[in-house]
Short mmCIF file of C-alpha atoms and ligand atoms in Angstrom, two decimals:
data_model
loop_
_atom_site.label_atom_id
_atom_site.label_comp_id
_atom_site.label_asym_id
_atom_site.label_seq_id
_atom_site.Cartn_x
_atom_site.Cartn_y
_atom_site.Cartn_z
CA UNK A 107 -25.63 -43.27 10.51
CA UNK A 108 -25.64 -46.40 12.04
CA UNK A 109 -23.35 -46.63 14.91
CA UNK A 110 -21.39 -49.53 15.96
CA UNK A 111 -22.18 -50.82 19.23
CA UNK A 112 -19.47 -50.44 21.05
CA UNK A 113 -19.72 -46.87 20.60
CA UNK A 114 -22.79 -45.86 22.46
CA UNK A 115 -21.04 -47.17 25.29
CA UNK A 116 -18.35 -44.27 25.04
CA UNK A 117 -20.30 -41.41 23.62
CA UNK A 118 -23.91 -39.69 22.00
CA UNK A 119 -25.05 -40.94 18.76
CA UNK A 120 -27.88 -38.68 19.37
CA UNK A 121 -25.36 -35.43 20.04
CA UNK A 122 -24.87 -36.55 16.35
CA UNK A 123 -27.00 -36.65 14.07
CA UNK A 124 -27.40 -38.56 11.14
CA UNK A 125 -25.34 -37.06 7.67
CA UNK A 126 -24.38 -34.11 5.71
CA UNK A 127 -25.54 -31.32 6.71
CA UNK A 128 -26.31 -29.41 4.08
CA UNK A 129 -29.26 -25.84 4.88
CA UNK A 130 -29.71 -26.80 7.86
CA UNK A 131 -31.78 -30.26 7.10
CA UNK A 132 -30.22 -34.21 8.27
CA UNK A 133 -29.70 -36.02 4.61
CA UNK A 134 -28.98 -39.76 6.30
CA UNK A 135 -26.37 -42.16 3.87
CA UNK A 136 -24.66 -44.55 3.93
CA UNK A 137 -20.66 -45.43 2.37
CA UNK A 138 -17.61 -43.93 4.85
CA UNK A 139 -16.51 -46.79 7.49
CA UNK A 140 -15.39 -45.37 10.49
CA UNK A 141 -12.81 -47.08 12.28
CA UNK A 142 -11.35 -47.31 15.44
CA UNK A 143 -7.48 -47.12 15.40
CA UNK A 144 -7.10 -49.02 18.79
CA UNK A 145 -9.03 -52.18 16.47
CA UNK A 146 -9.20 -51.70 13.64
CA UNK A 147 -12.91 -52.48 14.54
CA UNK A 148 -16.28 -50.78 12.76
CA UNK A 149 -17.60 -47.74 14.24
CA UNK A 150 -20.31 -46.18 12.45
CA UNK A 151 -21.10 -45.51 8.42
CA UNK A 152 -21.96 -42.24 7.20
CA UNK A 153 -22.80 -40.40 4.19
CA UNK A 154 -20.62 -40.50 0.73
CA UNK A 155 -21.09 -36.77 -0.44
CA UNK A 156 -21.77 -37.19 -5.17
CA UNK A 157 -21.33 -33.83 -6.73
CA UNK A 158 -24.74 -33.06 -6.61
CA UNK A 159 -24.26 -32.83 -2.89
CA UNK A 160 -22.09 -31.05 -3.03
CA UNK A 161 -23.89 -28.56 -5.66
CA UNK A 162 -26.97 -28.10 -2.83
CA UNK A 163 -24.39 -27.56 -0.58
CA UNK A 164 -23.48 -24.37 -2.25
CA UNK A 165 -26.64 -23.28 -3.27
CA UNK A 166 -27.84 -23.72 0.66
CA UNK A 167 -24.47 -21.25 1.24
CA UNK A 168 -25.47 -19.01 -1.39
CA UNK A 169 -28.85 -19.08 -0.88
CA UNK A 170 -28.16 -18.12 3.48
CA UNK A 171 -24.63 -15.68 2.31
CA UNK A 172 -27.10 -12.44 2.10
CA UNK A 173 -28.99 -12.85 5.04
CA UNK A 174 -25.65 -14.03 7.17
CA UNK A 175 -24.12 -10.46 5.73
CA UNK A 176 -25.75 -8.56 6.89
CA UNK A 177 -26.74 -10.35 10.14
CA UNK A 178 -25.01 -7.48 12.85
CA UNK A 179 -21.55 -8.47 13.55
CA UNK A 180 -22.96 -7.86 17.56
CA UNK A 181 -25.75 -11.23 16.16
CA UNK A 182 -23.01 -12.80 15.17
CA UNK A 183 -21.13 -12.76 17.73
CA UNK A 184 -23.17 -14.07 20.31
CA UNK A 185 -24.35 -17.33 18.31
CA UNK A 186 -20.71 -18.06 18.24
CA UNK A 187 -20.07 -17.20 21.93
CA UNK A 188 -23.52 -19.65 21.98
CA UNK A 189 -21.68 -22.31 19.93
CA UNK A 190 -18.73 -21.53 22.55
CA UNK A 191 -20.59 -22.71 24.94
CA UNK A 192 -21.98 -25.11 24.13
CA UNK A 193 -18.68 -26.59 23.54
CA UNK A 194 -17.51 -26.34 26.55
CA UNK A 195 -20.69 -27.66 28.26
CA UNK A 196 -20.39 -30.98 25.82
CA UNK A 197 -16.38 -31.19 25.96
CA UNK A 198 -16.38 -34.48 28.06
CA UNK A 199 -18.57 -35.73 25.10
CA UNK A 200 -16.60 -34.40 22.46
CA UNK A 201 -13.45 -35.77 24.65
CA UNK A 202 -13.86 -39.24 23.75
CA UNK A 203 -15.17 -39.45 20.21
CA UNK A 204 -11.91 -37.66 19.18
CA UNK A 205 -10.39 -40.36 21.09
CA UNK A 206 -12.35 -43.26 19.27
CA UNK A 207 -12.05 -41.98 15.73
CA UNK A 208 -9.09 -40.06 15.81
CA UNK A 209 -7.28 -42.50 18.42
CA UNK A 210 -5.30 -39.61 20.46
CA UNK A 211 -5.61 -39.89 24.01
CA UNK A 212 -8.04 -38.56 26.57
CA UNK A 213 -5.83 -35.51 28.17
CA UNK A 214 -4.81 -34.20 24.74
CA UNK A 215 -8.35 -34.54 23.42
CA UNK A 216 -10.05 -33.10 26.34
CA UNK A 217 -6.65 -30.04 25.18
CA UNK A 218 -7.91 -30.12 21.70
CA UNK A 219 -11.88 -29.48 22.47
CA UNK A 220 -10.65 -26.77 25.57
CA UNK A 221 -8.18 -24.97 22.13
CA UNK A 222 -11.20 -25.70 19.52
CA UNK A 223 -13.92 -24.07 21.14
CA UNK A 224 -11.45 -20.93 22.51
CA UNK A 225 -11.86 -20.16 18.51
CA UNK A 226 -15.29 -19.50 19.00
CA UNK A 227 -15.28 -17.30 21.86
CA UNK A 228 -11.95 -15.67 20.60
CA UNK A 229 -13.83 -15.15 16.86
CA UNK A 230 -16.67 -13.86 19.01
CA UNK A 231 -14.98 -11.63 19.81
CA UNK A 232 -12.94 -10.20 17.11
CA UNK A 233 -16.33 -9.65 14.45
CA UNK A 234 -17.28 -7.56 16.73
CA UNK A 235 -14.08 -6.21 15.51
CA UNK A 236 -13.29 -6.20 12.12
CA UNK A 237 -11.15 -2.83 11.31
CA UNK A 238 -11.56 -0.49 8.12
CA UNK A 239 -9.33 2.36 7.63
CA UNK A 240 -9.70 6.45 6.67
CA UNK A 241 -7.51 9.22 5.60
CA UNK A 242 -5.58 11.34 2.75
CA UNK A 243 -3.28 10.87 0.18
CA UNK A 244 0.10 12.30 0.22
CA UNK A 245 -0.48 14.46 -2.31
CA UNK A 246 -3.91 15.29 -0.52
CA UNK A 247 -5.45 14.85 -3.82
CA UNK A 248 -8.65 12.46 -2.08
CA UNK A 249 -9.68 10.92 0.97
CA UNK A 250 -8.73 7.08 1.03
CA UNK A 251 -11.27 5.28 2.69
CA UNK A 252 -11.03 1.57 3.29
CA UNK A 253 -14.04 -1.08 4.68
CA UNK A 254 -13.06 -5.38 4.34
CA UNK A 255 -16.25 -7.45 3.20
CA UNK A 256 -16.39 -10.51 3.17
CA UNK A 257 -15.15 -12.68 0.69
CA UNK A 258 -17.88 -14.84 0.58
CA UNK A 259 -18.64 -18.32 0.49
CA UNK A 260 -15.78 -20.08 1.38
CA UNK A 261 -15.18 -24.20 1.32
CA UNK A 262 -13.53 -25.92 4.14
CA UNK A 263 -10.94 -28.75 3.95
CA UNK A 264 -9.38 -30.10 7.21
CA UNK A 265 -7.42 -33.19 8.42
CA UNK A 266 -7.62 -35.79 10.67
CA UNK A 267 -4.79 -35.00 13.49
CA UNK A 268 -7.20 -32.82 14.82
CA UNK A 269 -10.70 -32.59 14.00
CA UNK A 270 -12.71 -29.94 15.67
CA UNK A 271 -9.70 -27.55 16.23
CA UNK A 272 -9.13 -27.50 12.54
CA UNK A 273 -13.15 -26.63 11.62
CA UNK A 274 -13.48 -24.35 14.05
CA UNK A 275 -10.05 -22.16 13.50
CA UNK A 276 -11.85 -21.78 9.85
CA UNK A 277 -14.95 -22.00 10.66
CA UNK A 278 -15.06 -19.16 13.72
CA UNK A 279 -13.27 -15.89 11.51
CA UNK A 280 -15.86 -17.36 8.36
CA UNK A 281 -18.32 -16.25 10.59
CA UNK A 282 -17.48 -13.58 12.19
CA UNK A 283 -16.72 -11.74 8.89
CA UNK A 284 -20.24 -12.74 7.71
CA UNK A 285 -19.55 -15.72 5.19
CA UNK A 286 -20.95 -18.91 4.77
CA UNK A 287 -19.21 -21.72 4.73
CA UNK A 288 -18.90 -25.99 3.21
CA UNK A 289 -16.74 -27.75 5.71
CA UNK A 290 -15.52 -31.40 4.26
CA UNK A 291 -13.82 -32.47 7.07
CA UNK A 292 -10.78 -35.58 6.70
CA UNK A 293 -12.36 -39.44 5.95
CA UNK A 294 -11.26 -41.01 9.14
CA UNK A 295 -12.38 -38.08 11.73
CA UNK A 296 -16.30 -37.63 10.23
CA UNK A 297 -18.14 -38.00 13.26
CA UNK A 298 -16.88 -34.72 15.37
CA UNK A 299 -17.67 -32.28 12.55
CA UNK A 300 -21.47 -34.05 12.51
CA UNK A 301 -21.22 -34.04 16.03
CA UNK A 302 -19.71 -29.75 16.56
CA UNK A 303 -23.09 -28.42 13.24
CA UNK A 304 -25.49 -29.98 15.93
CA UNK A 305 -23.91 -28.13 18.66
CA UNK A 306 -24.09 -25.33 16.36
CA UNK A 307 -27.50 -25.33 14.92
CA UNK A 308 -28.12 -25.43 19.05
CA UNK A 309 -26.59 -22.57 19.21
CA UNK A 310 -28.55 -20.51 16.33
CA UNK A 311 -26.83 -20.29 12.90
CA UNK A 312 -28.98 -20.48 10.81
CA UNK A 313 -29.63 -22.80 7.85
CA UNK A 314 -27.68 -23.21 5.16
CA UNK A 315 -24.55 -21.34 6.88
CA UNK A 316 -22.66 -23.90 7.66
CA UNK A 317 -23.12 -26.62 5.29
CA UNK A 318 -20.85 -30.33 6.11
CA UNK A 319 -20.22 -32.91 3.74
CA UNK A 320 -18.55 -36.11 4.15
CA UNK A 321 -16.97 -38.02 1.06
CA UNK A 322 -14.90 -40.29 -0.60
CA UNK A 323 -14.65 -38.11 -3.79
CA UNK A 324 -12.66 -35.03 -2.26
CA UNK A 325 -10.90 -34.41 -5.17
CA UNK A 326 -14.31 -34.33 -8.10
CA UNK A 327 -16.17 -32.28 -5.07
CA UNK A 328 -13.60 -29.62 -4.79
CA UNK A 329 -12.31 -29.68 -8.24
CA UNK A 330 -16.82 -29.28 -8.52
CA UNK A 331 -17.38 -26.22 -6.13
CA UNK A 332 -14.50 -24.51 -7.53
CA UNK A 333 -15.55 -23.75 -10.07
CA UNK A 334 -18.26 -22.16 -8.70
CA UNK A 335 -17.88 -18.61 -9.13
CA UNK A 336 -20.03 -18.30 -6.75
CA UNK A 337 -17.63 -20.12 -4.21
CA UNK A 338 -14.73 -17.03 -3.29
CA UNK A 339 -12.42 -18.28 -0.48
CA UNK A 340 -10.51 -22.33 0.07
CA UNK A 341 -9.39 -22.53 3.37
CA UNK A 342 -6.87 -25.75 3.83
CA UNK A 343 -5.37 -27.98 6.19
CA UNK A 344 -3.49 -30.93 5.37
CA UNK A 345 -0.33 -31.34 3.45
CA UNK A 346 1.52 -29.31 1.24
CA UNK A 347 1.16 -32.66 -1.25
CA UNK A 348 -2.54 -32.50 -1.24
CA UNK A 349 -2.39 -28.66 -0.91
CA UNK A 350 0.28 -28.46 -3.69
CA UNK A 351 -3.30 -29.77 -6.47
CA UNK A 352 -5.70 -27.56 -4.93
CA UNK A 353 -3.24 -24.10 -5.32
CA UNK A 354 -3.15 -25.04 -9.02
CA UNK A 355 -7.03 -26.05 -9.09
CA UNK A 356 -8.15 -22.98 -7.27
CA UNK A 357 -6.01 -20.97 -9.97
CA UNK A 358 -8.46 -21.91 -13.06
CA UNK A 359 -10.96 -20.11 -11.47
CA UNK A 360 -8.86 -17.20 -9.62
CA UNK A 361 -10.06 -18.53 -5.59
CA UNK A 362 -8.11 -17.00 -2.28
CA UNK A 363 -6.57 -19.38 -0.35
CA UNK A 364 -5.27 -19.90 2.49
CA UNK A 365 -2.84 -22.54 2.58
CA UNK A 366 -2.40 -24.20 6.04
CA UNK A 367 0.12 -27.63 5.44
CA UNK A 368 2.86 -29.58 6.57
CA UNK A 369 5.73 -29.44 8.75
CA UNK A 370 8.97 -30.56 9.22
CA UNK A 371 10.04 -29.12 13.35
CA UNK A 372 13.53 -28.37 14.14
CA UNK A 373 14.31 -28.49 18.03
CA UNK A 374 17.11 -27.05 19.21
CA UNK A 375 18.36 -27.56 23.20
CA UNK A 376 21.52 -24.95 22.73
CA UNK A 377 24.90 -26.51 25.94
CA UNK A 378 23.47 -23.38 28.28
CA UNK A 379 19.61 -24.37 27.87
CA UNK A 380 17.63 -26.52 32.06
CA UNK A 381 18.19 -29.79 30.54
CA UNK A 382 14.89 -30.11 32.87
CA UNK A 383 12.63 -27.27 30.49
CA UNK A 384 14.39 -28.47 27.34
CA UNK A 385 13.42 -32.31 28.10
CA UNK A 386 9.57 -31.45 29.25
CA UNK A 387 9.25 -29.38 26.51
CA UNK A 388 10.45 -32.07 24.38
CA UNK A 389 7.68 -33.82 25.23
CA UNK A 390 4.85 -31.32 24.65
CA UNK A 391 6.50 -30.56 21.41
CA UNK A 392 7.27 -34.76 20.28
CA UNK A 393 3.99 -36.18 21.59
CA UNK A 394 0.99 -34.71 21.72
CA UNK A 395 -1.02 -36.38 19.49
CA UNK A 396 1.85 -39.76 19.92
CA UNK A 397 3.82 -36.55 17.71
CA UNK A 398 0.46 -36.84 14.54
CA UNK A 399 1.16 -32.52 14.52
CA UNK A 400 1.38 -30.46 11.97
CA UNK A 401 3.28 -28.20 14.88
CA UNK A 402 5.47 -32.16 16.09
CA UNK A 403 9.45 -31.46 16.58
CA UNK A 404 10.30 -34.22 13.97
CA UNK A 405 14.34 -33.43 14.57
CA UNK A 406 16.20 -32.36 17.39
CA UNK A 407 19.00 -30.87 16.72
CA UNK A 408 21.61 -30.82 20.19
CA UNK A 409 24.20 -29.24 20.89
CA UNK A 410 27.65 -31.49 21.93
CA UNK A 411 28.50 -30.71 25.67
CA UNK A 412 24.25 -31.86 26.17
CA UNK A 413 23.98 -34.45 23.98
CA UNK A 414 24.23 -37.75 26.05
CA UNK A 415 22.02 -35.77 29.31
CA UNK A 416 19.27 -35.22 26.31
CA UNK A 417 19.42 -38.39 24.92
CA UNK A 418 19.37 -40.32 27.91
CA UNK A 419 16.34 -38.02 29.63
CA UNK A 420 14.20 -38.13 26.60
CA UNK A 421 14.41 -41.83 26.73
CA UNK A 422 12.97 -42.73 29.83
CA UNK A 423 11.26 -40.49 29.78
CA UNK A 424 9.17 -41.98 26.27
CA UNK A 425 9.85 -44.96 27.37
CA UNK A 426 7.89 -44.82 30.41
CA UNK A 427 4.62 -43.44 28.71
CA UNK A 428 1.35 -46.06 28.87
CA UNK A 429 0.14 -47.08 25.62
CA UNK A 430 -3.32 -47.91 24.58
CA UNK A 431 -6.46 -46.93 22.79
CA UNK A 432 -6.21 -42.94 23.12
CA UNK A 433 -10.00 -43.34 25.03
CA UNK A 434 -8.61 -44.99 28.14
CA UNK A 435 -8.11 -42.65 30.87
CA UNK A 436 -4.34 -44.62 31.56
CA UNK A 437 -3.25 -43.65 28.19
CA UNK A 438 -1.03 -41.19 27.40
CA UNK A 439 0.08 -42.57 23.63
CA UNK A 440 -2.84 -43.82 21.67
CA UNK A 441 -2.36 -45.59 17.96
CA UNK A 442 -1.68 -44.69 14.69
CA UNK A 443 -3.77 -43.13 12.34
CA UNK A 444 -4.27 -45.99 9.99
CA UNK A 445 -1.83 -49.15 9.23
CA UNK A 446 -0.66 -47.20 6.51
CA UNK A 447 0.71 -44.92 8.85
CA UNK A 448 2.34 -47.36 10.86
CA UNK A 449 3.89 -48.15 7.26
CA UNK A 450 5.65 -45.31 7.10
CA UNK A 451 6.48 -44.50 10.57
CA UNK A 452 7.96 -47.60 10.65
CA UNK A 453 10.04 -47.93 6.38
CA UNK A 454 11.12 -43.49 7.63
CA UNK A 455 12.72 -45.82 11.38
CA UNK A 456 14.36 -48.58 9.24
CA UNK A 457 15.75 -46.18 6.81
CA UNK A 458 17.48 -44.66 9.26
CA UNK A 459 18.74 -47.68 11.68
CA UNK A 460 20.23 -48.54 8.18
CA UNK A 461 21.61 -45.39 7.64
CA UNK A 462 23.28 -46.27 11.55
CA UNK A 463 21.13 -44.75 13.53
CA UNK A 464 21.31 -46.70 16.95
CA UNK A 465 17.45 -46.82 18.44
CA UNK A 466 17.52 -46.11 22.33
CA UNK A 467 14.01 -47.26 23.36
CA UNK A 468 11.43 -48.50 20.26
CA UNK A 469 12.27 -48.27 17.05
CA UNK A 470 9.78 -51.14 15.32
CA UNK A 471 6.08 -51.21 15.64
CA UNK A 472 3.33 -53.30 17.90
CA UNK A 473 2.03 -56.33 16.21
CA UNK A 474 -0.75 -56.71 18.21
CA UNK A 475 -4.25 -55.18 17.40
CA UNK A 476 -4.53 -51.39 16.47
CA UNK A 477 -2.62 -49.84 14.78
CA UNK A 478 0.38 -48.73 17.22
CA UNK A 479 3.43 -47.83 16.92
CA UNK A 480 6.35 -47.32 20.08
CA UNK A 481 7.11 -44.29 21.97
CA UNK A 482 10.83 -44.28 20.32
CA UNK A 483 14.17 -42.01 20.37
CA UNK A 484 17.20 -42.67 17.69
CA UNK A 485 20.46 -41.00 18.11
CA UNK A 486 23.89 -41.32 15.57
CA UNK A 487 20.83 -40.54 12.63
CA UNK A 488 22.04 -39.33 9.66
CA UNK A 489 21.75 -35.54 8.92
CA UNK A 490 20.77 -35.95 5.61
CA UNK A 491 18.76 -39.18 6.47
CA UNK A 492 15.33 -39.54 4.44
CA UNK A 493 13.38 -39.53 7.92
CA UNK A 494 15.32 -35.59 8.65
CA UNK A 495 13.32 -34.76 4.95
CA UNK A 496 10.19 -35.88 5.77
CA UNK A 497 7.01 -35.92 8.08
CA UNK A 498 7.67 -38.53 10.88
CA UNK A 499 3.75 -38.09 11.93
CA UNK A 500 4.30 -39.88 14.97
CA UNK A 501 6.37 -41.02 18.14
CA UNK A 502 9.48 -41.30 17.09
CA UNK A 503 11.59 -39.05 17.71
CA UNK A 504 16.12 -38.15 15.46
CA UNK A 505 18.20 -36.98 17.80
CA UNK A 506 21.36 -34.44 15.96
CA UNK A 507 24.34 -33.81 17.47
CA UNK A 508 25.92 -30.62 16.47
CA UNK A 509 28.64 -27.93 17.25
CA UNK A 510 28.43 -23.93 16.90
CA UNK A 511 25.23 -21.54 16.95
CA UNK A 512 25.74 -21.69 12.55
CA UNK A 513 25.27 -24.99 12.02
CA UNK A 514 22.55 -25.49 14.28
CA UNK A 515 20.58 -22.60 11.94
CA UNK A 516 21.93 -23.98 8.54
CA UNK A 517 21.35 -27.49 9.80
CA UNK A 518 17.39 -25.72 11.16
CA UNK A 519 16.78 -24.21 7.66
CA UNK A 520 18.05 -26.74 5.00
CA UNK A 521 13.69 -28.05 4.81
CA UNK A 522 11.55 -27.01 2.19
CA UNK A 523 9.45 -26.03 5.02
CA UNK A 524 8.71 -23.67 7.17
CA UNK A 525 5.94 -24.14 9.72
CA UNK A 526 7.05 -23.94 13.16
CA UNK A 527 10.54 -24.36 15.76
CA UNK A 528 11.79 -24.66 18.07
CA UNK A 529 14.79 -23.33 20.93
CA UNK A 530 15.57 -23.69 24.72
CA UNK A 531 18.68 -22.20 26.06
CA UNK A 532 19.31 -19.66 28.67
CA UNK A 533 19.83 -16.96 26.42
CA UNK A 534 17.57 -14.95 25.67
CA UNK A 535 19.65 -13.60 23.48
CA UNK A 536 21.44 -15.44 21.71
CA UNK A 537 18.03 -17.57 21.24
CA UNK A 538 16.77 -14.42 19.99
CA UNK A 539 20.01 -14.36 17.66
CA UNK A 540 19.63 -17.29 16.44
CA UNK A 541 15.95 -17.61 15.98
CA UNK A 542 15.91 -14.49 13.82
CA UNK A 543 17.77 -16.86 11.24
CA UNK A 544 15.02 -19.88 11.46
CA UNK A 545 13.11 -19.41 8.64
CA UNK A 546 9.75 -20.45 10.33
CA UNK A 547 6.08 -19.19 10.62
CA UNK A 548 6.01 -20.44 14.56
CA UNK A 549 8.56 -20.33 17.00
CA UNK A 550 8.83 -21.42 20.64
CA UNK A 551 11.18 -20.13 22.36
CA UNK A 552 11.81 -22.19 26.06
CA UNK A 553 8.32 -23.98 25.31
CA UNK A 554 7.14 -26.74 23.87
CA UNK A 555 3.22 -25.51 22.79
CA UNK A 556 2.60 -22.32 20.42
CA UNK A 557 -0.68 -22.63 19.21
CA UNK A 558 -3.18 -20.03 20.49
CA UNK A 559 -6.33 -19.01 19.68
CA UNK A 560 -4.49 -15.38 19.78
CA UNK A 561 -1.67 -15.62 17.94
CA UNK A 562 -1.30 -15.84 14.56
CA UNK A 563 -0.62 -19.86 13.17
CA UNK A 564 1.31 -20.65 10.28
CA UNK A 565 4.04 -21.62 7.91
CA UNK A 566 6.79 -19.82 5.30
CA UNK A 567 8.16 -21.75 2.62
CA UNK A 568 6.13 -24.79 1.41
CA UNK A 569 4.43 -24.90 4.87
CA UNK A 570 1.44 -22.97 3.39
CA UNK A 571 0.13 -19.46 3.15
CA UNK A 572 -1.62 -16.97 5.20
CA UNK A 573 -2.81 -17.03 8.78
CA UNK A 574 -5.08 -18.34 11.51
CA UNK A 575 -6.51 -17.24 14.77
CA UNK A 576 -5.05 -13.94 15.38
CA UNK A 577 -6.82 -9.81 14.63
CA UNK A 578 -5.25 -10.68 11.30
CA UNK A 579 -7.46 -14.41 10.66
CA UNK A 580 -10.53 -12.77 10.23
CA UNK A 581 -9.02 -10.51 7.61
CA UNK A 582 -8.14 -14.27 5.55
CA UNK A 583 -12.51 -13.78 4.78
CA UNK A 584 -12.51 -10.66 4.12
CA UNK A 585 -11.21 -8.35 1.09
CA UNK A 586 -10.49 -4.56 1.58
CA UNK A 587 -12.68 -1.56 -0.15
CA UNK A 588 -10.91 1.21 -0.95
CA UNK A 589 -13.17 4.23 -1.79
CA UNK A 590 -11.86 6.92 -3.25
CA UNK A 591 -13.16 9.97 -1.51
CA UNK A 592 -14.09 13.70 -2.26
CA UNK A 593 -16.54 15.98 -0.18
P1 NAP B 826 -4.67 -34.92 3.04
O1 NAP B 826 -4.21 -36.10 3.38
O2 NAP B 826 -3.86 -33.29 3.44
O3 NAP B 826 -6.05 -34.80 3.86
C1 NAP B 826 -6.19 -33.37 3.92
C2 NAP B 826 -8.15 -33.51 3.99
O4 NAP B 826 -7.38 -32.59 2.54
C3 NAP B 826 -8.68 -34.46 5.00
O5 NAP B 826 -9.74 -33.48 4.34
C4 NAP B 826 -8.60 -34.64 2.35
O6 NAP B 826 -9.97 -36.15 2.98
C5 NAP B 826 -8.99 -33.74 1.54
N1 NAP B 826 -8.53 -34.01 0.31
C6 NAP B 826 -7.57 -35.39 -0.25
N2 NAP B 826 -7.08 -35.09 -1.32
C7 NAP B 826 -7.95 -34.77 -1.60
C8 NAP B 826 -7.95 -33.13 -3.00
N3 NAP B 826 -7.64 -34.45 -3.84
N4 NAP B 826 -8.51 -32.49 -3.41
C9 NAP B 826 -9.52 -31.48 -1.84
N5 NAP B 826 -9.20 -32.62 -0.42
C10 NAP B 826 -8.79 -34.24 -0.40
O7 NAP B 826 -3.59 -34.16 5.09
P2 NAP B 826 -3.54 -35.21 6.36
O8 NAP B 826 -2.86 -36.85 6.06
O9 NAP B 826 -5.39 -35.79 6.61
O10 NAP B 826 -3.53 -34.42 7.44
C11 NAP B 826 -1.18 -34.25 7.70
C12 NAP B 826 -1.87 -33.40 6.79
O11 NAP B 826 -1.92 -32.29 7.24
C13 NAP B 826 0.46 -33.46 7.50
O12 NAP B 826 0.59 -32.43 6.56
C14 NAP B 826 0.00 -32.25 8.86
O13 NAP B 826 1.43 -31.72 9.06
C15 NAP B 826 -1.25 -31.93 8.23
N6 NAP B 826 -1.72 -30.46 9.41
C16 NAP B 826 -1.31 -28.94 8.71
C17 NAP B 826 -1.47 -27.90 9.63
C18 NAP B 826 -0.97 -26.81 9.97
O14 NAP B 826 -1.47 -25.74 10.38
N7 NAP B 826 -0.54 -26.13 9.15
C19 NAP B 826 -2.09 -28.58 10.68
C20 NAP B 826 -3.05 -29.32 10.89
C21 NAP B 826 -2.21 -30.85 9.98
P3 NAP B 826 -10.10 -37.17 2.79
O15 NAP B 826 -9.92 -37.56 4.26
O16 NAP B 826 -11.34 -37.28 2.18
O17 NAP B 826 -8.44 -37.76 1.81
#
């Protein structure tokens, strides 16, 4: 891996080793360029794995599998716990690295590192509490004994928007369950994954238990790994479009899949909401990572009586945000990940404006260097505009007016997604009743942030399959084995 000179000023390159990590060995290479999204300049170049490299990674994960599976849970737990401690010790370097390659503001990057490390702590604890079951059949014929076994080699594919947390949310439960893994991070943000692998090595993760590959051929490499009968699990976080392709590919060898896919979260504000609290929550739900989050509020449905005050308050808050490179400590809204991301946001906003929406702030990409889009509020947006159907993944808040609870429910559910939703109301009975009718995997009530390692994260409809985190997250990497026992 070669580093751009600018890089060394912000984080320690020695932390990030050198290229593909297979079987506990670092293999240097080049071919994948990592850009600073705040300037478009080259940050670093990392290795580009071939299909043969992927096969070597499966070989390494296979060679380590029996030993890791047989390692006592307490020992696996202690290795995860050490990894958590090392991430915490190196939190500032990791946050700087994330801010550099992803562009998110340092304050968000620090939050991500803390959240990411917590998955290792949580699964260090869960590793020692893997559940089993014992009972008699209803007919009294025999005893049912259920054990949970590690599912086998897991391929983990992660997106660029949370380069640390999306990796630990998979590696933590997989290792706790006794599986060995091959992580393929997003090409835009590989440095964080390699930095974390380095810390894992230091924490005592045995060679081959965690392997990391970056590639410019994600489809070819993943298909080759899924076709290998030793691979038994695919855990993917990314867009619904790629998720559909991978589900079809995994079906060929009937590989178990966990899918964390896209979202289109509604944020519903009722007339009886605490306006200031709703605005605070809206800023977190919309502007964490500058809107580049799967749980980001994508559609603000605001009841007629509070609508104008909400739009005015949200506009004032969005206008006050400082835009800049993520690694500048003053920044509150960093750049988007790529120029293409800016183009997509621009298309959605332009279509909404052409259909009758009005921008109370923002509404056009910024023209300076880097991939910047300003915080934007749109009002009077038609409910059927493309911006109401597609993930914006940027700092744009479209606001729609509604009248009745039934209308709010109908609008919220008018999407193929069902990952996250938010409701603000002082009437908890009303919030819970409306919430019951909303098709979503996660619901924030009077809260703009719901992610927590101890809670099940995931979506319904086309937002995914399975859950990560919580007490059930570990079971995604295990198979129940039933023993019918007489004695
Ligand atoms: P993406 O384009 O789907 O890419 C995600 C990952 O899949 C990357 O590592 C990418 O590699 C890889 N990939 C792309 N095509 C592939 C293929 N044919 N076979 C195997 N792997 C392939 O998504 P993204 O743009 O990085 O991330 C944003 C999306 O992720 C949004 O839709 C967001 O909602 C979703 N997301 C969901 C959650 C959740 O928990 N539900 C969390 C975060 C993000 P390359 O980078 O090399 O292309």
